[in-house]
Amino acid sequence: MAIPAVLLTYGAITAQGDAGINHSERTFVQKQFRPVSTGFDNTLIIAPYFELGAVALAGVQSRNDRINVLLIIAKGEAIMLATTFGVKFLRGEPRPDGSDNLSFPSGHTAQAFLAASIVHTEFRDKSQWYGVGAYTIATSVAALRMINDKHWQSDVVAGAGFGILSAHLAYLSHRNRWGRKPIGRDVSMSPTYFGNGTPGMTISWRPSK
């Protein structure tokens, strides 16, 4: 949790609109790069998921089976959308181009880093390069959002934090995986009567070996 905590803290501290490091970074980016089609942004945010599917189809075994990976993705997406858009509406930060007041944090960046974190977690035991590729894509999304003047640098840094944090929370809440036999599957119940004639019920549990 240390990495998303640092990213979120930095993003919150530097979220000052067109001032401080946001201003200097925006000026630098505008001098060095020209805006590109936002279609690249919208496509790349889910590119790590395509990598996930391609690697799985190639026969590389992931940490979890396909059903559980889909459930983790669903949980992560729900957490990411709820947190990022909740903060967007509460914060009301204007975008650099002035198009609306939903700049902080970057939802595109959060989405990309959520997907990249899942790829990294699922395949890190096989090779770290799968995660490197996914995080490279996610970083490219963050850069494009700044190049297209849709976000301040504080927005994309915080967005990365929200994405990584959402992935961690999805895995933490998924310890009892779908299809795994529950611990208490050998539970039996039977009616009984206590010494004074009071009815009750006994529960016995036999843990699996």
mmCIF file of C-alpha atoms in Angstrom:
data_model
loop_
_atom_site.group_PDB
_atom_site.id
_atom_site.type_symbol
_atom_site.label_atom_id
_atom_site.label_comp_id
_atom_site.label_asym_id
_atom_site.label_seq_id
_atom_site.Cartn_x
_atom_site.Cartn_y
_atom_site.Cartn_z
ATOM 1 C CA MET A 1 0.000 0.000 0.000
ATOM 2 C CA ALA A 2 3.023 2.302 0.287
ATOM 3 C CA ILE A 3 3.220 3.159 -3.415
ATOM 4 C CA PRO A 4 -0.424 4.253 -3.894
ATOM 5 C CA ALA A 5 -0.268 6.132 -0.576
ATOM 6 C CA VAL A 6 2.739 8.136 -1.790
ATOM 7 C CA LEU A 7 1.131 8.824 -5.181
ATOM 8 C CA LEU A 8 -2.164 9.938 -3.658
ATOM 9 C CA THR A 9 -0.462 12.156 -1.087
ATOM 10 C CA TYR A 10 1.750 13.814 -3.693
ATOM 11 C CA GLY A 11 -1.197 14.331 -6.040
ATOM 12 C CA ALA A 12 -3.321 15.906 -3.310
ATOM 13 C CA ILE A 13 -0.532 18.215 -2.130
ATOM 14 C CA THR A 14 0.324 19.477 -5.626
ATOM 15 C CA ALA A 15 -3.301 19.814 -6.815
ATOM 16 C CA GLN A 16 -3.198 23.603 -7.079
ATOM 17 C CA GLY A 17 -4.627 24.168 -10.534
ATOM 18 C CA ASP A 18 -2.482 26.327 -12.818
ATOM 19 C CA ALA A 19 0.108 27.054 -10.138
ATOM 20 C CA GLY A 20 3.305 25.621 -8.727
ATOM 21 C CA ILE A 21 4.606 22.442 -10.321
ATOM 22 C CA ASN A 22 1.374 22.002 -12.269
ATOM 23 C CA HIS A 23 2.050 25.237 -14.142
ATOM 24 C CA SER A 24 5.695 24.455 -14.864
ATOM 25 C CA GLU A 25 4.926 20.896 -16.022
ATOM 26 C CA ARG A 26 2.123 22.065 -18.286
ATOM 27 C CA THR A 27 4.378 24.721 -19.828
ATOM 28 C CA PHE A 28 7.113 22.152 -20.445
ATOM 29 C CA VAL A 29 4.735 19.630 -22.020
ATOM 30 C CA GLN A 30 3.165 22.232 -24.313
ATOM 31 C CA LYS A 31 6.597 23.318 -25.551
ATOM 32 C CA GLN A 32 7.814 19.771 -26.195
ATOM 33 C CA PHE A 33 4.714 18.001 -27.559
ATOM 34 C CA ARG A 34 1.718 18.591 -29.766
ATOM 35 C CA PRO A 35 -1.750 17.280 -28.842
ATOM 36 C CA VAL A 36 -2.758 13.955 -30.379
ATOM 37 C CA SER A 37 -6.119 12.357 -30.967
ATOM 38 C CA THR A 38 -7.921 11.505 -27.740
ATOM 39 C CA GLY A 39 -8.800 8.211 -29.393
ATOM 40 C CA PHE A 40 -5.375 6.956 -28.330
ATOM 41 C CA ASP A 41 -6.184 7.784 -24.710
ATOM 42 C CA ASN A 42 -9.509 5.984 -24.819
ATOM 43 C CA THR A 43 -8.019 2.866 -26.420
ATOM 44 C CA LEU A 44 -4.864 2.521 -24.351
ATOM 45 C CA ILE A 45 -6.688 2.584 -21.015
ATOM 46 C CA ILE A 46 -7.834 -1.003 -21.564
ATOM 47 C CA ALA A 47 -4.766 -2.185 -23.494
ATOM 48 C CA PRO A 48 -3.343 -3.964 -20.396
ATOM 49 C CA TYR A 49 -6.482 -6.109 -20.323
ATOM 50 C CA PHE A 50 -5.795 -7.138 -23.919
ATOM 51 C CA GLU A 51 -2.290 -8.063 -22.815
ATOM 52 C CA LEU A 52 -3.802 -10.104 -19.999
ATOM 53 C CA GLY A 53 -6.027 -11.991 -22.419
ATOM 54 C CA ALA A 54 -3.294 -12.515 -24.992
ATOM 55 C CA VAL A 55 -0.845 -13.906 -22.432
ATOM 56 C CA ALA A 56 -3.525 -16.209 -21.012
ATOM 57 C CA LEU A 57 -4.427 -17.485 -24.496
ATOM 58 C CA ALA A 58 -0.734 -18.131 -25.131
ATOM 59 C CA GLY A 59 -0.884 -20.682 -22.346
ATOM 60 C CA VAL A 60 0.822 -18.776 -19.553
ATOM 61 C CA GLN A 61 -0.834 -19.718 -16.283
ATOM 62 C CA SER A 62 -2.018 -16.768 -14.245
ATOM 63 C CA ARG A 63 -2.208 -16.589 -10.470
ATOM 64 C CA ASN A 64 -5.981 -17.091 -10.534
ATOM 65 C CA ASP A 65 -8.248 -18.930 -12.937
ATOM 66 C CA ARG A 66 -10.241 -16.999 -15.515
ATOM 67 C CA ILE A 67 -13.453 -16.743 -13.499
ATOM 68 C CA ASN A 68 -11.656 -15.359 -10.475
ATOM 69 C CA VAL A 69 -9.650 -12.937 -12.613
ATOM 70 C CA LEU A 70 -12.911 -11.605 -14.051
ATOM 71 C CA LEU A 71 -14.362 -11.239 -10.559
ATOM 72 C CA ILE A 72 -11.255 -9.362 -9.403
ATOM 73 C CA ILE A 73 -11.480 -7.079 -12.436
ATOM 74 C CA ALA A 74 -15.148 -6.380 -11.670
ATOM 75 C CA LYS A 75 -14.353 -5.542 -8.043
ATOM 76 C CA GLY A 76 -11.419 -3.366 -9.013
ATOM 77 C CA GLU A 77 -13.453 -1.478 -11.608
ATOM 78 C CA ALA A 78 -16.264 -0.850 -9.109
ATOM 79 C CA ILE A 79 -13.840 0.449 -6.478
ATOM 80 C CA MET A 80 -11.935 2.598 -8.967
ATOM 81 C CA LEU A 81 -15.044 4.166 -10.498
ATOM 82 C CA ALA A 82 -16.631 4.887 -7.123
ATOM 83 C CA THR A 83 -13.520 6.494 -5.649
ATOM 84 C CA THR A 84 -12.258 8.480 -8.636
ATOM 85 C CA PHE A 85 -15.616 9.906 -9.687
ATOM 86 C CA GLY A 86 -16.589 10.526 -6.089
ATOM 87 C CA VAL A 87 -13.462 12.636 -5.613
ATOM 88 C CA LYS A 88 -13.958 14.299 -9.019
ATOM 89 C CA PHE A 89 -17.397 15.602 -8.060
ATOM 90 C CA LEU A 90 -16.354 16.564 -4.540
ATOM 91 C CA ARG A 91 -13.161 18.305 -5.630
ATOM 92 C CA GLY A 92 -14.502 20.133 -8.688
ATOM 93 C CA GLU A 93 -11.029 20.861 -10.110
ATOM 94 C CA PRO A 94 -11.142 22.653 -13.507
ATOM 95 C CA ARG A 95 -9.304 20.947 -16.345
ATOM 96 C CA PRO A 96 -6.340 22.740 -17.959
ATOM 97 C CA ASP A 97 -8.367 23.262 -21.148
ATOM 98 C CA GLY A 98 -11.363 24.512 -19.152
ATOM 99 C CA SER A 99 -13.752 21.917 -20.610
ATOM 100 C CA ASP A 100 -15.249 20.949 -17.215
ATOM 101 C CA ASN A 101 -14.565 20.733 -13.477
ATOM 102 C CA LEU A 102 -13.741 17.003 -13.287
ATOM 103 C CA SER A 103 -9.973 17.140 -13.584
ATOM 104 C CA PHE A 104 -8.782 15.637 -10.263
ATOM 105 C CA PRO A 105 -8.004 12.758 -10.338
ATOM 106 C CA SER A 106 -7.478 11.397 -13.843
ATOM 107 C CA GLY A 107 -9.985 8.625 -14.505
ATOM 108 C CA HIS A 108 -8.153 7.476 -17.633
ATOM 109 C CA THR A 109 -4.931 7.098 -15.676
ATOM 110 C CA ALA A 110 -6.691 5.307 -12.823
ATOM 111 C CA GLN A 111 -8.242 2.867 -15.293
ATOM 112 C CA ALA A 112 -4.926 2.161 -17.002
ATOM 113 C CA PHE A 113 -3.014 1.610 -13.758
ATOM 114 C CA LEU A 114 -5.775 -0.600 -12.352
ATOM 115 C CA ALA A 115 -5.497 -2.861 -15.389
ATOM 116 C CA ALA A 116 -1.699 -2.780 -15.282
ATOM 117 C CA SER A 117 -1.662 -3.717 -11.593
ATOM 118 C CA ILE A 118 -3.881 -6.733 -12.247
ATOM 119 C CA VAL A 119 -1.619 -7.875 -15.093
ATOM 120 C CA HIS A 120 1.424 -7.487 -12.868
ATOM 121 C CA THR A 121 -0.160 -9.393 -9.978
ATOM 122 C CA GLU A 122 -1.403 -12.252 -12.141
ATOM 123 C CA PHE A 123 1.867 -12.874 -14.002
ATOM 124 C CA ARG A 124 4.665 -11.575 -11.782
ATOM 125 C CA ASP A 125 5.526 -15.122 -10.716
ATOM 126 C CA LYS A 126 6.082 -16.022 -14.376
ATOM 127 C CA SER A 127 7.961 -12.930 -15.511
ATOM 128 C CA GLN A 128 8.261 -9.326 -14.347
ATOM 129 C CA TRP A 129 8.253 -8.202 -17.982
ATOM 130 C CA TYR A 130 4.495 -8.651 -18.270
ATOM 131 C CA GLY A 131 4.064 -6.043 -15.565
ATOM 132 C CA VAL A 132 6.706 -3.783 -17.103
ATOM 133 C CA GLY A 133 4.813 -3.791 -20.391
ATOM 134 C CA ALA A 134 1.484 -3.083 -18.711
ATOM 135 C CA TYR A 135 2.851 -0.248 -16.583
ATOM 136 C CA THR A 136 4.548 1.253 -19.634
ATOM 137 C CA ILE A 137 1.171 1.425 -21.342
ATOM 138 C CA ALA A 138 -0.414 2.967 -18.250
ATOM 139 C CA THR A 139 2.331 5.595 -18.020
ATOM 140 C CA SER A 140 1.778 6.412 -21.699
ATOM 141 C CA VAL A 141 -1.888 7.069 -20.947
ATOM 142 C CA ALA A 142 -0.919 9.480 -18.156
ATOM 143 C CA ALA A 143 1.472 11.284 -20.498
ATOM 144 C CA LEU A 144 -1.150 11.563 -23.244
ATOM 145 C CA ARG A 145 -3.661 13.082 -20.845
ATOM 146 C CA MET A 146 -1.171 15.844 -20.109
ATOM 147 C CA ILE A 147 -0.124 16.245 -23.744
ATOM 148 C CA ASN A 148 -3.777 16.666 -24.745
ATOM 149 C CA ASP A 149 -4.175 19.295 -21.992
ATOM 150 C CA LYS A 150 -6.884 17.281 -20.237
ATOM 151 C CA HIS A 151 -5.101 16.917 -16.909
ATOM 152 C CA TRP A 152 -2.545 18.512 -14.612
ATOM 153 C CA GLN A 153 0.406 16.455 -13.461
ATOM 154 C CA SER A 154 -1.190 16.171 -10.009
ATOM 155 C CA ASP A 155 -4.265 14.581 -11.614
ATOM 156 C CA VAL A 156 -2.367 11.793 -13.345
ATOM 157 C CA VAL A 157 -0.167 11.035 -10.338
ATOM 158 C CA ALA A 158 -3.218 10.736 -8.094
ATOM 159 C CA GLY A 159 -5.016 8.745 -10.797
ATOM 160 C CA ALA A 160 -2.181 6.216 -10.812
ATOM 161 C CA GLY A 161 -2.512 5.948 -7.043
ATOM 162 C CA PHE A 162 -6.251 5.349 -7.237
ATOM 163 C CA GLY A 163 -5.776 2.670 -9.887
ATOM 164 C CA ILE A 164 -3.117 0.743 -7.988
ATOM 165 C CA LEU A 165 -5.024 1.067 -4.714
ATOM 166 C CA SER A 166 -8.222 -0.237 -6.336
ATOM 167 C CA ALA A 167 -6.374 -3.327 -7.560
ATOM 168 C CA HIS A 168 -4.939 -3.981 -4.089
ATOM 169 C CA LEU A 169 -8.355 -3.643 -2.458
ATOM 170 C CA ALA A 170 -9.907 -5.959 -5.049
ATOM 171 C CA TYR A 171 -7.374 -8.673 -4.224
ATOM 172 C CA LEU A 172 -7.667 -8.148 -0.480
ATOM 173 C CA SER A 173 -11.441 -8.583 -0.677
ATOM 174 C CA HIS A 174 -11.096 -11.718 -2.805
ATOM 175 C CA ARG A 175 -9.263 -14.052 -0.462
ATOM 176 C CA ASN A 176 -12.096 -16.588 -0.552
ATOM 177 C CA ARG A 177 -11.946 -17.333 -4.253
ATOM 178 C CA TRP A 178 -14.912 -18.513 -6.285
ATOM 179 C CA GLY A 179 -14.846 -22.292 -6.591
ATOM 180 C CA ARG A 180 -12.686 -22.865 -3.533
ATOM 181 C CA LYS A 181 -14.277 -25.233 -1.060
ATOM 182 C CA PRO A 182 -15.339 -23.282 2.034
ATOM 183 C CA ILE A 183 -13.687 -23.990 5.342
ATOM 184 C CA GLY A 184 -16.961 -25.051 6.935
ATOM 185 C CA ARG A 185 -18.237 -27.413 4.278
ATOM 186 C CA ASP A 186 -18.372 -30.274 6.826
ATOM 187 C CA VAL A 187 -20.843 -28.486 9.068
ATOM 188 C CA SER A 188 -23.841 -30.407 10.407
ATOM 189 C CA MET A 189 -26.746 -29.277 12.532
ATOM 190 C CA SER A 190 -29.194 -31.307 14.565
ATOM 191 C CA PRO A 191 -31.989 -30.495 17.027
ATOM 192 C CA THR A 192 -31.464 -31.265 20.665
ATOM 193 C CA TYR A 193 -33.027 -30.780 24.093
ATOM 194 C CA PHE A 194 -31.223 -29.505 27.135
ATOM 195 C CA GLY A 195 -31.605 -30.991 30.607
ATOM 196 C CA ASN A 196 -34.516 -28.740 31.525
ATOM 197 C CA GLY A 197 -36.425 -29.648 28.366
ATOM 198 C CA THR A 198 -35.513 -26.462 26.498
ATOM 199 C CA PRO A 199 -35.218 -27.123 22.752
ATOM 200 C CA GLY A 200 -32.034 -26.095 20.964
ATOM 201 C CA MET A 201 -29.654 -27.024 18.206
ATOM 202 C CA THR A 202 -26.121 -28.404 18.094
ATOM 203 C CA ILE A 203 -23.651 -27.465 15.391
ATOM 204 C CA SER A 204 -20.624 -29.626 14.650
ATOM 205 C CA TRP A 205 -17.766 -28.731 12.355
ATOM 206 C CA ARG A 206 -15.044 -30.963 11.019
ATOM 207 C CA PRO A 207 -12.195 -29.086 9.327
ATOM 208 C CA SER A 208 -10.776 -30.546 6.158
ATOM 209 C CA LYS A 209 -7.324 -32.076 6.196
#
